[in-house]
Short mmCIF file of C-alpha atoms in Angstrom, two decimals:
data_model
loop_
_atom_site.label_atom_id
_atom_site.label_comp_id
_atom_site.label_asym_id
_atom_site.label_seq_id
_atom_site.Cartn_x
_atom_site.Cartn_y
_atom_site.Cartn_z
CA GLN X 19 -17.76 2.99 7.58
CA VAL X 20 -13.97 2.92 7.23
CA GLN X 21 -11.58 5.30 6.71
CA LEU X 22 -8.16 5.14 6.33
CA VAL X 23 -4.74 7.11 6.94
CA GLU X 24 -1.83 6.42 5.03
CA SER X 25 1.52 8.25 5.94
CA GLY X 26 5.35 7.27 5.35
CA GLY X 27 5.65 8.76 2.29
CA GLY X 28 9.16 10.26 0.55
CA LEU X 29 11.96 10.99 -1.08
CA VAL X 30 14.04 8.82 -1.34
CA GLN X 31 17.33 7.51 -3.70
CA PRO X 32 17.72 5.48 -6.34
CA GLY X 33 17.70 1.65 -4.54
CA GLY X 34 16.95 3.07 -1.20
CA SER X 35 13.75 1.76 1.43
CA LEU X 36 10.82 3.34 3.01
CA ARG X 37 8.01 2.70 4.74
CA LEU X 38 4.29 2.91 4.84
CA SER X 39 1.73 2.58 7.28
CA CYS X 40 -1.54 2.74 6.77
CA ALA X 41 -4.17 2.56 10.08
CA ALA X 42 -7.82 2.01 9.43
CA SER X 43 -10.35 2.80 11.50
CA ALA X 44 -11.61 -0.76 12.84
CA SER X 45 -11.04 -4.70 13.14
CA ILE X 46 -8.88 -5.11 9.93
CA LEU X 47 -9.17 -8.64 11.06
CA THR X 48 -12.60 -7.76 9.63
CA ILE X 49 -12.16 -6.31 6.45
CA PHE X 50 -12.31 -8.78 3.85
CA ARG X 51 -9.07 -7.15 2.05
CA MET X 52 -6.52 -3.92 2.74
CA GLY X 53 -4.00 -3.10 0.27
CA TRP X 54 -1.88 -1.08 -1.59
CA TYR X 55 -2.28 0.72 -4.81
CA ARG X 56 -0.02 3.32 -7.19
CA GLU X 57 -0.40 6.11 -9.27
CA ALA X 58 1.89 7.50 -11.47
CA PRO X 59 2.13 10.79 -13.62
CA GLY X 60 0.49 10.25 -17.05
CA LYS X 61 -0.83 6.38 -15.64
CA GLN X 62 -4.12 4.71 -14.50
CA ARG X 63 -4.10 4.26 -10.74
CA GLU X 64 -2.51 0.22 -10.41
CA LEU X 65 -2.17 -2.81 -7.84
CA VAL X 66 0.72 -2.90 -5.93
CA ALA X 67 -0.42 -5.44 -3.47
CA THR X 68 -3.01 -6.90 -0.97
CA ILE X 69 -3.49 -8.84 1.45
CA PHE X 70 -6.44 -10.86 2.71
CA SER X 71 -8.64 -11.72 6.04
CA GLY X 72 -6.92 -14.36 6.47
CA GLY X 73 -3.62 -13.22 5.92
CA LYS X 74 -2.84 -14.46 1.98
CA THR X 75 -0.89 -11.76 0.05
CA ASN X 76 -0.88 -11.22 -3.76
CA TYR X 77 1.54 -8.68 -5.07
CA ALA X 78 1.86 -7.32 -8.81
CA ASP X 79 5.33 -8.31 -10.40
CA SER X 80 6.58 -5.43 -10.93
CA VAL X 81 7.33 -5.65 -7.04
CA LEU X 82 7.48 -8.96 -6.39
CA GLY X 83 10.73 -9.67 -4.62
CA ARG X 84 11.39 -6.12 -3.59
CA PHE X 85 8.50 -4.85 -1.85
CA THR X 86 6.37 -6.98 1.46
CA LEU X 87 3.17 -6.54 2.81
CA SER X 88 2.23 -6.97 6.47
CA ARG X 89 -0.31 -5.79 9.47
CA ASP X 90 -0.04 -5.56 12.82
CA ASN X 91 -3.66 -6.40 14.25
CA ALA X 92 -3.94 -5.04 17.59
CA LYS X 93 -2.84 -1.59 15.81
CA ASN X 94 -5.37 -2.05 12.59
CA THR X 95 -2.61 -0.88 10.55
CA VAL X 96 -0.80 -2.19 7.61
CA TYR X 97 2.01 -1.69 6.50
CA LEU X 98 3.81 -1.96 3.44
CA GLN X 99 7.92 -1.60 3.39
CA MET X 100 9.54 -1.00 -0.24
CA ASN X 101 13.68 -1.79 -0.75
CA SER X 102 15.42 -1.40 -3.64
CA LEU X 103 13.03 1.23 -4.90
CA LYS X 104 13.54 2.37 -8.92
CA PRO X 105 12.51 5.59 -10.27
CA GLU X 106 9.71 3.58 -11.37
CA ASP X 107 7.89 2.99 -8.01
CA THR X 108 7.41 7.32 -8.29
CA ALA X 109 3.31 7.87 -7.26
CA VAL X 110 1.09 8.86 -4.89
CA TYR X 111 0.29 5.63 -3.25
CA TYR X 112 -3.20 5.04 -1.58
CA CYS X 113 -4.34 2.84 0.77
CA ASN X 114 -7.18 0.02 0.12
CA ALA X 115 -10.05 -1.76 2.04
CA VAL X 116 -12.84 -4.10 1.08
CA SER X 117 -15.13 -4.96 3.26
CA GLY X 118 -18.70 -4.44 1.16
CA LEU X 119 -17.76 -1.41 -0.05
CA THR X 120 -14.37 0.15 -1.38
CA TYR X 121 -12.96 2.72 0.45
CA TRP X 122 -10.12 4.73 -0.25
CA GLY X 123 -7.22 6.81 1.65
CA LYS X 124 -5.85 9.88 0.66
CA GLY X 125 -2.77 8.95 -0.85
CA THR X 126 1.13 9.13 -0.37
CA LEU X 127 4.00 10.66 -2.05
CA VAL X 128 6.85 8.80 -2.85
CA THR X 129 9.22 10.51 -5.25
CA VAL X 130 12.69 8.11 -6.21
CA SER X 131 15.26 9.89 -6.99
CA SER X 132 19.25 11.07 -7.12
#
């Protein structure tokens, strides 16, 4: 079983930046895929970005060029650097891991507002 703990959410003005962290209870190199999803009020949960164990990353078109996924294997942590934030990025962001089963963190709220 893999436990995921997110951190780094908060309130930021449009155009600002935030970095989300997701700490895993297992070696992330053994996890097939990790990533971030988000759920905005009244909307379905959607994929933001994923990284495979081999290092390949995928991004949603809406965040491409603004968000960057990275990882620290020694800390078993995946990061989501979010730049040029827009109000429409406001959502609860969930860390996700796929390793046989699918695991979710509890989420961290990101609010982009002036």
